[in-house]
Amino acid sequence: AQSVSQHNHHVILSEAASLELGCNYSYGGTVNLFWYVQYPGQHLQLLLKYFSGDPLVKGIKGFEAEFIKSKFSFNLRKPSVQWSDTAEYFCAVNASPRPPGGNEKLTFGTGTRLTIIP
Amino acid sequence: GAVVSQHPSWVICKSGTSVKIECRSLDFQATTMFWYRQFPKQSLMLMATSNEGSKATYEQGVEKDKFLINHASLTLSTLTVTSAHPEDSSFYICSARGRRREQFFGPGTRLTVL
């Protein structure tokens, strides 16, 4: 079974600072990787995803993430954060392809709360 | 992107009653729908996976007789919390997946059991 670790529980940054949120996963096979964002009072939205190909993926709102297979990591980055980036960020993974008899189960990390100070 | 709705957005009920939560994919056909539970300041925990027209697959530790899931059509799945108790109070979130590999999430339903 897969698992996801997000070591940063709460990150506080000033506007224009650079951001990097850590995500590490554990799984013996090939995975698909996702970052979701949950703004206050809103539902989960997909920021970006990695299925295959270029390990550096770009998402919405200036976010990007790099898949480093040797480190089992998929860290989220943004060069200059804005106050509107204040939200909860979740890393998630599912097995690829779907395991025999299994499903497209997404396993989430515990989330990182990002607070941007104006 | 695809839109998934949930109804109701919040519900308060008495202990012992049953509550039904609907999840709809509004602009695509969802062959698979997922139900998650999110505790305060914690991550989403998958409860069950439902495929249209077949029985739901429950995760270990989730009582299928307590959390009844019906996926009657390609756009609708329901979760019924039967004989709800205060410990069932939580935020319930559904997601839907169509032909693409991406899951789209609903806004969630906050259940409070008194």
Coordinates of C-alpha atoms in Angstrom, one line a residue:
Chain A
A1 CA 0.0 0.0 0.0
Q2 CA 1.1 3.5 -0.7
S3 CA 1.6 6.3 1.9
V4 CA 2.4 10.0 1.7
S5 CA 4.3 12.2 4.1
Q6 CA 4.1 15.9 4.3
H7 CA 6.5 17.0 6.9
N8 CA 5.6 20.7 7.0
H9 CA 2.4 21.0 9.0
H10 CA 2.2 24.8 9.0
V11 CA 4.3 27.2 6.9
I12 CA 4.2 31.0 7.4
L13 CA 5.7 33.2 4.8
S14 CA 5.7 36.8 3.8
E15 CA 4.4 37.9 0.4
A16 CA 7.0 37.5 -2.4
A17 CA 8.9 34.9 -0.5
S18 CA 9.7 31.6 -2.3
L19 CA 7.8 28.5 -1.4
E20 CA 8.8 24.8 -1.2
L21 CA 6.5 22.3 0.4
G22 CA 7.8 18.8 0.9
C23 CA 6.1 15.6 -0.2
N24 CA 7.5 12.1 0.0
Y25 CA 5.7 8.9 -0.9
S26 CA 6.2 5.2 -0.2
Y27 CA 5.2 2.7 -2.8
G28 CA 7.0 -0.2 -4.5
G29 CA 5.7 0.5 -8.0
T30 CA 5.0 3.3 -10.4
V31 CA 2.8 6.1 -9.2
N32 CA 0.8 9.1 -10.3
L33 CA 1.3 12.2 -8.2
F34 CA -0.9 15.1 -7.4
W35 CA -1.0 18.4 -5.5
Y36 CA -4.4 19.7 -4.4
V37 CA -5.2 23.0 -2.8
Q38 CA -8.1 23.8 -0.5
Y39 CA -8.8 27.5 0.0
P40 CA -10.6 28.5 3.1
G41 CA -14.3 27.4 2.8
Q42 CA -13.8 25.9 -0.6
H43 CA -13.4 22.4 -2.1
L44 CA -10.3 20.7 -3.2
Q45 CA -8.9 21.8 -6.5
L46 CA -6.1 20.2 -8.5
L47 CA -3.0 22.3 -8.7
L48 CA -0.9 20.0 -10.8
K49 CA -0.3 16.3 -11.6
Y50 CA 2.4 14.0 -12.8
F51 CA 1.7 10.9 -14.8
S52 CA 4.8 10.4 -16.9
G53 CA 7.3 12.3 -19.0
D54 CA 9.0 15.5 -17.9
P55 CA 9.5 15.3 -14.1
L56 CA 9.1 19.0 -13.8
V57 CA 5.4 19.8 -14.0
K58 CA 3.8 23.2 -14.1
G59 CA 0.4 23.8 -12.7
I60 CA -2.0 26.6 -12.2
K61 CA -1.3 29.9 -10.5
G62 CA 2.4 29.7 -11.0
F63 CA 3.0 26.5 -9.0
E64 CA 5.3 23.8 -10.2
A65 CA 6.5 20.5 -8.8
E66 CA 9.4 18.2 -9.5
F67 CA 9.3 14.4 -9.3
I68 CA 12.5 13.0 -8.1
K69 CA 12.2 9.2 -8.4
S70 CA 15.3 8.4 -6.5
K71 CA 14.1 10.4 -3.5
F72 CA 10.5 9.4 -3.8
S73 CA 9.7 13.1 -3.6
F74 CA 7.3 15.5 -5.4
N75 CA 7.9 18.8 -3.8
L76 CA 5.7 21.8 -4.6
R77 CA 7.3 25.1 -5.4
K78 CA 6.4 28.7 -6.2
P79 CA 9.0 31.4 -6.7
S80 CA 7.0 34.3 -5.2
V81 CA 3.9 33.7 -3.1
Q82 CA 0.9 36.0 -2.8
W83 CA -1.5 36.5 0.1
S84 CA -4.2 34.7 -2.0
D85 CA -2.1 31.5 -1.8
T86 CA -3.1 31.1 1.8
A87 CA -4.7 27.7 1.9
E88 CA -4.2 24.0 2.8
Y89 CA -2.1 22.0 0.4
F90 CA -2.4 18.3 0.0
C91 CA -0.1 15.9 -1.8
A92 CA -1.6 12.7 -3.1
V93 CA -0.5 9.6 -4.9
N94 CA -2.1 6.6 -6.6
A95 CA -0.7 3.5 -8.1
S96 CA -0.1 3.3 -11.9
P97 CA -1.4 1.3 -13.5
R98 CA -4.3 0.3 -11.3
P99 CA -3.4 -2.7 -9.2
P100 CA -5.1 -6.0 -10.2
G101 CA -8.4 -6.1 -8.5
G102 CA -7.8 -2.6 -7.1
N103 CA -9.0 0.8 -7.8
E104 CA -7.8 4.3 -8.5
K105 CA -7.4 4.9 -4.8
L106 CA -5.9 8.3 -4.0
T107 CA -3.8 8.4 -0.8
F108 CA -3.4 11.8 0.7
G109 CA -0.8 13.3 2.9
T110 CA -1.8 15.1 6.1
G111 CA -1.7 18.5 4.4
T112 CA 0.3 21.6 4.9
R113 CA -1.3 24.8 6.0
L114 CA 0.2 27.8 4.3
T115 CA -0.3 31.2 5.7
I116 CA 0.9 34.2 3.7
I117 CA 1.4 37.5 5.6
P118 CA 0.8 40.6 3.6
Chain B
G1 CA -12.8 21.8 -15.2
A2 CA -15.4 19.3 -14.4
V3 CA -17.9 20.2 -11.6
V4 CA -19.0 18.0 -8.8
S5 CA -21.7 19.1 -6.4
Q6 CA -22.8 17.8 -3.0
H7 CA -26.0 18.3 -1.2
P8 CA -26.6 19.3 1.5
S9 CA -23.5 21.4 2.2
W10 CA -24.2 21.0 5.9
V11 CA -26.6 19.0 8.1
I12 CA -27.4 18.8 11.8
C13 CA -29.3 15.8 13.0
K14 CA -30.2 14.0 16.2
S15 CA -28.4 10.8 17.3
G16 CA -30.0 7.7 15.9
T17 CA -31.3 9.3 12.7
S18 CA -30.1 8.6 9.2
V19 CA -28.7 11.2 6.9
K20 CA -28.3 11.0 3.1
I21 CA -25.7 12.9 1.2
E22 CA -25.8 13.3 -2.6
C23 CA -22.9 13.7 -4.9
R24 CA -23.5 14.7 -8.5
S25 CA -21.2 15.1 -11.5
L26 CA -22.8 18.0 -13.3
D27 CA -21.1 18.1 -16.7
F28 CA -19.5 14.7 -17.1
Q29 CA -20.3 11.0 -16.6
A30 CA -18.6 9.6 -13.6
T31 CA -17.9 5.9 -13.9
T32 CA -16.3 5.9 -10.5
M33 CA -17.1 8.0 -7.4
F34 CA -15.2 8.1 -4.2
W35 CA -16.3 9.0 -0.7
Y36 CA -13.8 10.5 1.8
R37 CA -14.0 11.6 5.4
Q38 CA -12.0 14.5 6.7
F39 CA -11.4 15.2 10.3
P40 CA -10.5 18.6 11.6
K41 CA -6.9 19.4 10.7
Q42 CA -6.4 16.0 9.2
S43 CA -6.1 14.5 5.8
L44 CA -8.8 13.0 3.7
M45 CA -9.4 9.3 4.4
L46 CA -11.0 7.2 1.7
M47 CA -14.1 5.4 2.9
A48 CA -15.2 3.6 -0.2
T49 CA -15.1 3.5 -4.0
S50 CA -18.3 3.0 -6.0
N51 CA -18.6 2.1 -9.6
E52 CA -21.9 2.8 -11.4
G53 CA -24.2 -0.2 -11.2
S54 CA -22.1 -2.3 -8.8
K55 CA -21.6 -2.6 -5.1
A56 CA -19.2 -0.2 -3.4
T57 CA -15.8 -1.3 -2.3
Y58 CA -15.1 -0.2 1.3
E59 CA -11.8 0.5 2.9
Q60 CA -10.7 -1.5 5.8
G61 CA -12.3 -0.4 9.0
V62 CA -15.3 1.3 7.4
E63 CA -18.6 -0.3 8.3
K64 CA -20.6 -0.9 5.1
D65 CA -23.8 -1.3 7.0
K66 CA -23.4 2.0 8.6
F67 CA -22.3 3.9 5.5
L68 CA -24.5 2.9 2.7
I69 CA -23.4 3.9 -0.7
N70 CA -25.5 3.8 -3.9
H71 CA -24.2 4.7 -7.3
A72 CA -27.4 4.4 -9.3
S73 CA -26.4 6.4 -12.3
L74 CA -23.4 7.9 -14.0
T75 CA -24.0 11.2 -12.4
L76 CA -25.2 10.4 -9.0
S77 CA -23.9 8.6 -5.9
T78 CA -25.4 8.8 -2.4
L79 CA -23.9 8.2 1.0
T80 CA -26.3 7.4 3.8
V81 CA -25.1 7.5 7.3
T82 CA -27.4 5.2 9.2
S83 CA -28.2 5.6 12.9
A84 CA -25.8 8.4 13.1
H85 CA -23.9 9.1 16.4
P86 CA -21.9 12.0 17.5
E87 CA -18.7 10.3 16.5
D88 CA -19.9 10.3 12.9
S89 CA -19.7 14.1 12.9
S90 CA -17.2 15.0 10.2
F91 CA -16.7 16.5 6.8
Y92 CA -17.7 14.1 4.1
I93 CA -16.3 14.7 0.6
C94 CA -17.0 13.0 -2.6
S95 CA -15.0 12.9 -5.8
A96 CA -15.9 11.7 -9.3
R97 CA -13.8 10.3 -12.0
G98 CA -14.8 10.0 -15.7
R99 CA -12.7 8.8 -18.6
R100 CA -9.8 10.9 -17.5
R101 CA -7.6 9.7 -14.7
E102 CA -8.2 12.9 -12.7
Q103 CA -10.6 13.0 -9.7
F104 CA -12.8 16.0 -9.3
F105 CA -13.9 16.9 -5.8
G106 CA -17.2 18.1 -4.4
P107 CA -17.4 20.9 -1.9
G108 CA -18.0 18.6 1.0
T109 CA -20.8 18.1 3.5
R110 CA -20.4 19.0 7.1
L111 CA -22.3 16.6 9.3
T112 CA -23.0 17.4 12.9
V113 CA -24.7 14.7 15.0
L114 CA -26.2 16.0 18.3

